Amino acid sequence: MPSEKPLPEKGFITFNVEGNDIENSPYFSREFHVPSASSGLTIGRGYDMAHRSPDEIRKDLVDAGVDADKADIISDAAGLTGPQAEAFIADKDLEDFTITWAEQLKLFEVVYEEIERDTRRLATKDDVQRKYGVTDWENLNETIQEILVDLRYRGDYTPSCRRFLQHHVARNDLARFTEEMENRDRWPNVPSDRFKQRAAFCRNAVDST
């Protein structure tokens, strides 16, 4: 990724695996895409409109720097998923619409803050802490935090995941946490590239301590 482009202060691993900046690539993220049948109209590194209101979409886009008139049009995609979201792109003549790198970064920061907040909620729920131990989120190792948010971002931070991972989170044990992240058998449904990047991110943190 070109060094002159600003990067997020938090969540680099998630930002990196959620797309690329290569035009004509199927993973080029600054244009509209619909990642799955249950996804909404998505732009940037994970800004999905399926569960957002028109007003919320409009505000987020304008705050990021998107033209207000264009944001009005795009906000009509609120709640659409799968084929309906795909059709919206053509119906509104948005096939060639792209956002800037800076706009993409601002939208990512919106999503990341939301997901980080929900990850903390899940990690510190009463029932989770009774079962696996208390997680001190404020003092939790930053690598563990960032990987947990990425797990939640992709939908991998599930009750079944917590059964083998959460004890190490509560103990703030980066080494044991990393062993689980490197165990491919634990993550059969995670794409290979994302699995490898998560594992390498953890291993680099362990090796640098």
Short mmCIF file of C-alpha atoms in Angstrom, two decimals:
data_model
loop_
_atom_site.label_atom_id
_atom_site.label_comp_id
_atom_site.label_asym_id
_atom_site.label_seq_id
_atom_site.Cartn_x
_atom_site.Cartn_y
_atom_site.Cartn_z
CA MET A 1 0.00 0.00 0.00
CA PRO A 2 1.55 3.36 -0.98
CA SER A 3 3.16 5.00 2.02
CA GLU A 4 1.75 8.46 1.22
CA LYS A 5 -1.79 7.26 1.88
CA PRO A 6 -2.84 7.72 5.49
CA LEU A 7 -3.69 4.59 7.43
CA PRO A 8 -6.06 4.09 10.36
CA GLU A 9 -4.75 4.71 13.86
CA LYS A 10 -6.48 1.51 14.98
CA GLY A 11 -7.53 -1.59 13.11
CA PHE A 12 -4.85 -1.76 10.45
CA ILE A 13 -5.15 -5.53 10.08
CA THR A 14 -8.90 -5.23 9.50
CA PHE A 15 -8.46 -2.33 7.10
CA ASN A 16 -5.85 -4.31 5.19
CA VAL A 17 -7.86 -7.52 4.77
CA GLU A 18 -11.19 -5.85 3.95
CA GLY A 19 -10.13 -4.92 0.43
CA ASN A 20 -7.43 -3.42 -1.74
CA ASP A 21 -6.83 -0.27 -3.78
CA ILE A 22 -6.20 -1.95 -7.12
CA GLU A 23 -8.72 -0.78 -9.71
CA ASN A 24 -10.30 -3.63 -11.70
CA SER A 25 -9.54 -6.02 -8.84
CA PRO A 26 -12.64 -7.82 -7.50
CA TYR A 27 -11.55 -6.57 -4.07
CA PHE A 28 -11.18 -2.89 -5.03
CA SER A 29 -12.97 -1.32 -2.09
CA ARG A 30 -13.57 2.30 -3.07
CA GLU A 31 -16.48 1.35 -5.33
CA PHE A 32 -19.82 -0.16 -4.40
CA HIS A 33 -19.96 -3.90 -3.77
CA VAL A 34 -22.29 -6.43 -2.16
CA PRO A 35 -20.10 -9.06 -0.46
CA SER A 36 -22.81 -11.67 0.12
CA ALA A 37 -26.52 -12.34 -0.18
CA SER A 38 -27.03 -11.11 3.37
CA SER A 39 -24.88 -8.00 2.90
CA GLY A 40 -26.17 -4.59 2.04
CA LEU A 41 -24.74 -2.04 -0.34
CA THR A 42 -21.17 -1.69 0.89
CA ILE A 43 -18.42 0.77 0.14
CA GLY A 44 -14.93 1.14 1.53
CA ARG A 45 -13.56 -1.31 4.04
CA GLY A 46 -16.84 -2.59 5.41
CA TYR A 47 -19.31 0.31 5.44
CA ASP A 48 -22.46 -1.79 4.96
CA MET A 49 -25.82 0.00 4.60
CA ALA A 50 -28.06 -3.01 5.31
CA HIS A 51 -28.79 -2.05 8.91
CA ARG A 52 -28.45 1.72 8.69
CA SER A 53 -31.12 4.39 8.33
CA PRO A 54 -31.18 6.83 5.40
CA ASP A 55 -30.35 9.71 7.75
CA GLU A 56 -27.42 7.81 9.24
CA ILE A 57 -26.03 6.95 5.81
CA ARG A 58 -26.44 10.50 4.57
CA LYS A 59 -24.69 11.96 7.62
CA ASP A 60 -21.81 9.47 7.55
CA LEU A 61 -21.19 10.03 3.84
CA VAL A 62 -21.34 13.81 4.04
CA ASP A 63 -19.14 13.85 7.16
CA ALA A 64 -16.63 11.71 5.25
CA GLY A 65 -16.60 14.22 2.39
CA VAL A 66 -19.06 12.79 -0.16
CA ASP A 67 -21.14 15.31 -2.11
CA ALA A 68 -24.47 15.92 -0.34
CA ASP A 69 -26.61 15.37 -3.45
CA LYS A 70 -24.87 12.07 -4.14
CA ALA A 71 -25.24 11.09 -0.49
CA ASP A 72 -29.00 11.69 -0.76
CA ILE A 73 -29.22 9.24 -3.64
CA ILE A 74 -27.06 6.63 -1.94
CA SER A 75 -29.03 6.85 1.30
CA ASP A 76 -31.98 5.22 -0.47
CA ALA A 77 -30.01 1.95 -0.27
CA ALA A 78 -30.76 1.73 3.45
CA GLY A 79 -31.98 -1.75 4.33
CA LEU A 80 -31.39 -3.32 0.93
CA THR A 81 -29.49 -6.61 0.80
CA GLY A 82 -28.22 -9.11 -1.76
CA PRO A 83 -29.81 -8.85 -5.22
CA GLN A 84 -31.77 -5.73 -4.27
CA ALA A 85 -28.57 -3.97 -3.28
CA GLU A 86 -26.88 -5.15 -6.49
CA ALA A 87 -29.79 -3.82 -8.56
CA PHE A 88 -29.62 -0.48 -6.76
CA ILE A 89 -26.11 0.11 -8.13
CA ALA A 90 -27.34 -0.20 -11.71
CA ASP A 91 -30.69 1.52 -11.14
CA LYS A 92 -28.99 4.61 -9.72
CA ASP A 93 -26.17 4.57 -12.29
CA LEU A 94 -23.51 4.07 -9.61
CA GLU A 95 -21.33 1.48 -11.37
CA ASP A 96 -18.52 4.00 -11.82
CA PHE A 97 -18.94 5.83 -8.53
CA THR A 98 -15.90 5.78 -6.25
CA ILE A 99 -14.98 7.46 -3.01
CA THR A 100 -11.57 8.91 -2.27
CA TRP A 101 -9.00 7.24 -0.06
CA ALA A 102 -9.63 9.85 2.65
CA GLU A 103 -13.40 9.29 2.48
CA GLN A 104 -12.86 5.55 2.72
CA LEU A 105 -10.66 6.00 5.78
CA LYS A 106 -13.27 8.14 7.55
CA LEU A 107 -16.03 5.62 6.86
CA PHE A 108 -13.80 2.81 8.12
CA GLU A 109 -13.24 4.72 11.35
CA VAL A 110 -17.02 4.99 11.81
CA VAL A 111 -17.50 1.25 11.36
CA TYR A 112 -14.46 0.27 13.40
CA GLU A 113 -15.59 2.34 16.38
CA GLU A 114 -19.00 0.63 16.27
CA ILE A 115 -17.50 -2.85 16.04
CA GLU A 116 -14.91 -2.15 18.71
CA ARG A 117 -17.65 -1.01 21.09
CA ASP A 118 -19.67 -4.16 20.43
CA THR A 119 -16.60 -6.38 20.82
CA ARG A 120 -15.96 -4.88 24.22
CA ARG A 121 -19.60 -5.48 25.15
CA LEU A 122 -19.34 -9.15 24.16
CA ALA A 123 -16.02 -9.70 25.94
CA THR A 124 -17.26 -8.16 29.18
CA LYS A 125 -20.82 -9.51 29.32
CA ASP A 126 -21.73 -10.89 32.72
CA ASP A 127 -22.36 -14.42 31.47
CA VAL A 128 -19.10 -14.48 29.50
CA GLN A 129 -17.10 -13.24 32.48
CA ARG A 130 -18.74 -15.71 34.84
CA LYS A 131 -17.78 -18.55 32.53
CA TYR A 132 -14.31 -17.50 31.38
CA GLY A 133 -13.07 -14.87 33.82
CA VAL A 134 -13.11 -11.09 33.99
CA THR A 135 -11.67 -9.20 31.03
CA ASP A 136 -10.05 -5.86 31.86
CA TRP A 137 -10.62 -4.26 28.47
CA GLU A 138 -8.82 -1.01 29.32
CA ASN A 139 -5.61 -2.88 30.08
CA LEU A 140 -6.01 -5.71 27.58
CA ASN A 141 -3.04 -6.31 25.29
CA GLU A 142 -3.52 -4.17 22.18
CA THR A 143 -2.86 -7.07 19.83
CA ILE A 144 -5.54 -9.17 21.52
CA GLN A 145 -7.93 -6.23 21.34
CA GLU A 146 -7.29 -5.66 17.66
CA ILE A 147 -7.70 -9.32 16.74
CA LEU A 148 -10.91 -9.61 18.77
CA VAL A 149 -12.32 -6.64 16.88
CA ASP A 150 -11.33 -8.23 13.58
CA LEU A 151 -13.00 -11.47 14.66
CA ARG A 152 -16.17 -9.54 15.43
CA TYR A 153 -15.84 -7.55 12.19
CA ARG A 154 -16.06 -10.73 10.11
CA GLY A 155 -18.54 -12.48 12.39
CA ASP A 156 -16.03 -14.92 13.89
CA TYR A 157 -16.29 -13.82 17.54
CA THR A 158 -18.99 -16.35 18.35
CA PRO A 159 -19.88 -18.39 21.45
CA SER A 160 -18.06 -21.39 19.97
CA CYS A 161 -14.96 -19.26 19.41
CA ARG A 162 -15.09 -17.96 22.96
CA ARG A 163 -15.06 -21.52 24.30
CA PHE A 164 -11.41 -21.95 23.30
CA LEU A 165 -10.25 -18.33 23.17
CA GLN A 166 -11.86 -16.36 25.97
CA HIS A 167 -9.91 -17.85 28.88
CA HIS A 168 -6.73 -16.47 27.29
CA VAL A 169 -8.40 -13.10 26.76
CA ALA A 170 -9.44 -12.88 30.41
CA ARG A 171 -5.90 -13.79 31.47
CA ASN A 172 -4.42 -11.30 28.99
CA ASP A 173 -2.22 -14.17 27.78
CA LEU A 174 -0.92 -13.16 24.37
CA ALA A 175 1.21 -16.29 23.92
CA ARG A 176 -1.66 -18.75 24.44
CA PHE A 177 -4.02 -16.51 22.49
CA THR A 178 -1.56 -16.59 19.60
CA GLU A 179 -1.36 -20.39 19.68
CA GLU A 180 -5.12 -20.54 19.15
CA MET A 181 -4.98 -17.98 16.35
CA GLU A 182 -2.28 -20.09 14.63
CA ASN A 183 -4.31 -23.30 14.89
CA ARG A 184 -5.96 -23.67 11.47
CA ASP A 185 -8.33 -26.33 12.77
CA ARG A 186 -9.94 -23.70 14.99
CA TRP A 187 -10.82 -21.49 12.01
CA PRO A 188 -12.07 -23.74 9.17
CA ASN A 189 -14.39 -21.11 7.70
CA VAL A 190 -11.97 -18.20 7.73
CA PRO A 191 -10.41 -17.35 4.34
CA SER A 192 -6.79 -18.43 4.13
CA ASP A 193 -5.37 -14.93 3.68
CA ARG A 194 -7.24 -13.53 6.66
CA PHE A 195 -6.22 -16.51 8.82
CA LYS A 196 -2.57 -16.05 7.87
CA GLN A 197 -2.61 -12.30 8.48
CA ARG A 198 -4.23 -12.71 11.88
CA ALA A 199 -1.75 -15.41 12.89
CA ALA A 200 1.25 -13.41 11.67
CA PHE A 201 0.03 -10.27 13.43
CA CYS A 202 -0.16 -12.17 16.71
CA ARG A 203 3.15 -13.97 16.23
CA ASN A 204 4.96 -10.70 15.44
CA ALA A 205 3.58 -9.22 18.65
CA VAL A 206 4.75 -12.23 20.68
CA ASP A 207 8.21 -12.17 19.10
CA SER A 208 8.62 -8.45 19.80
CA THR A 209 7.90 -8.76 23.53
#
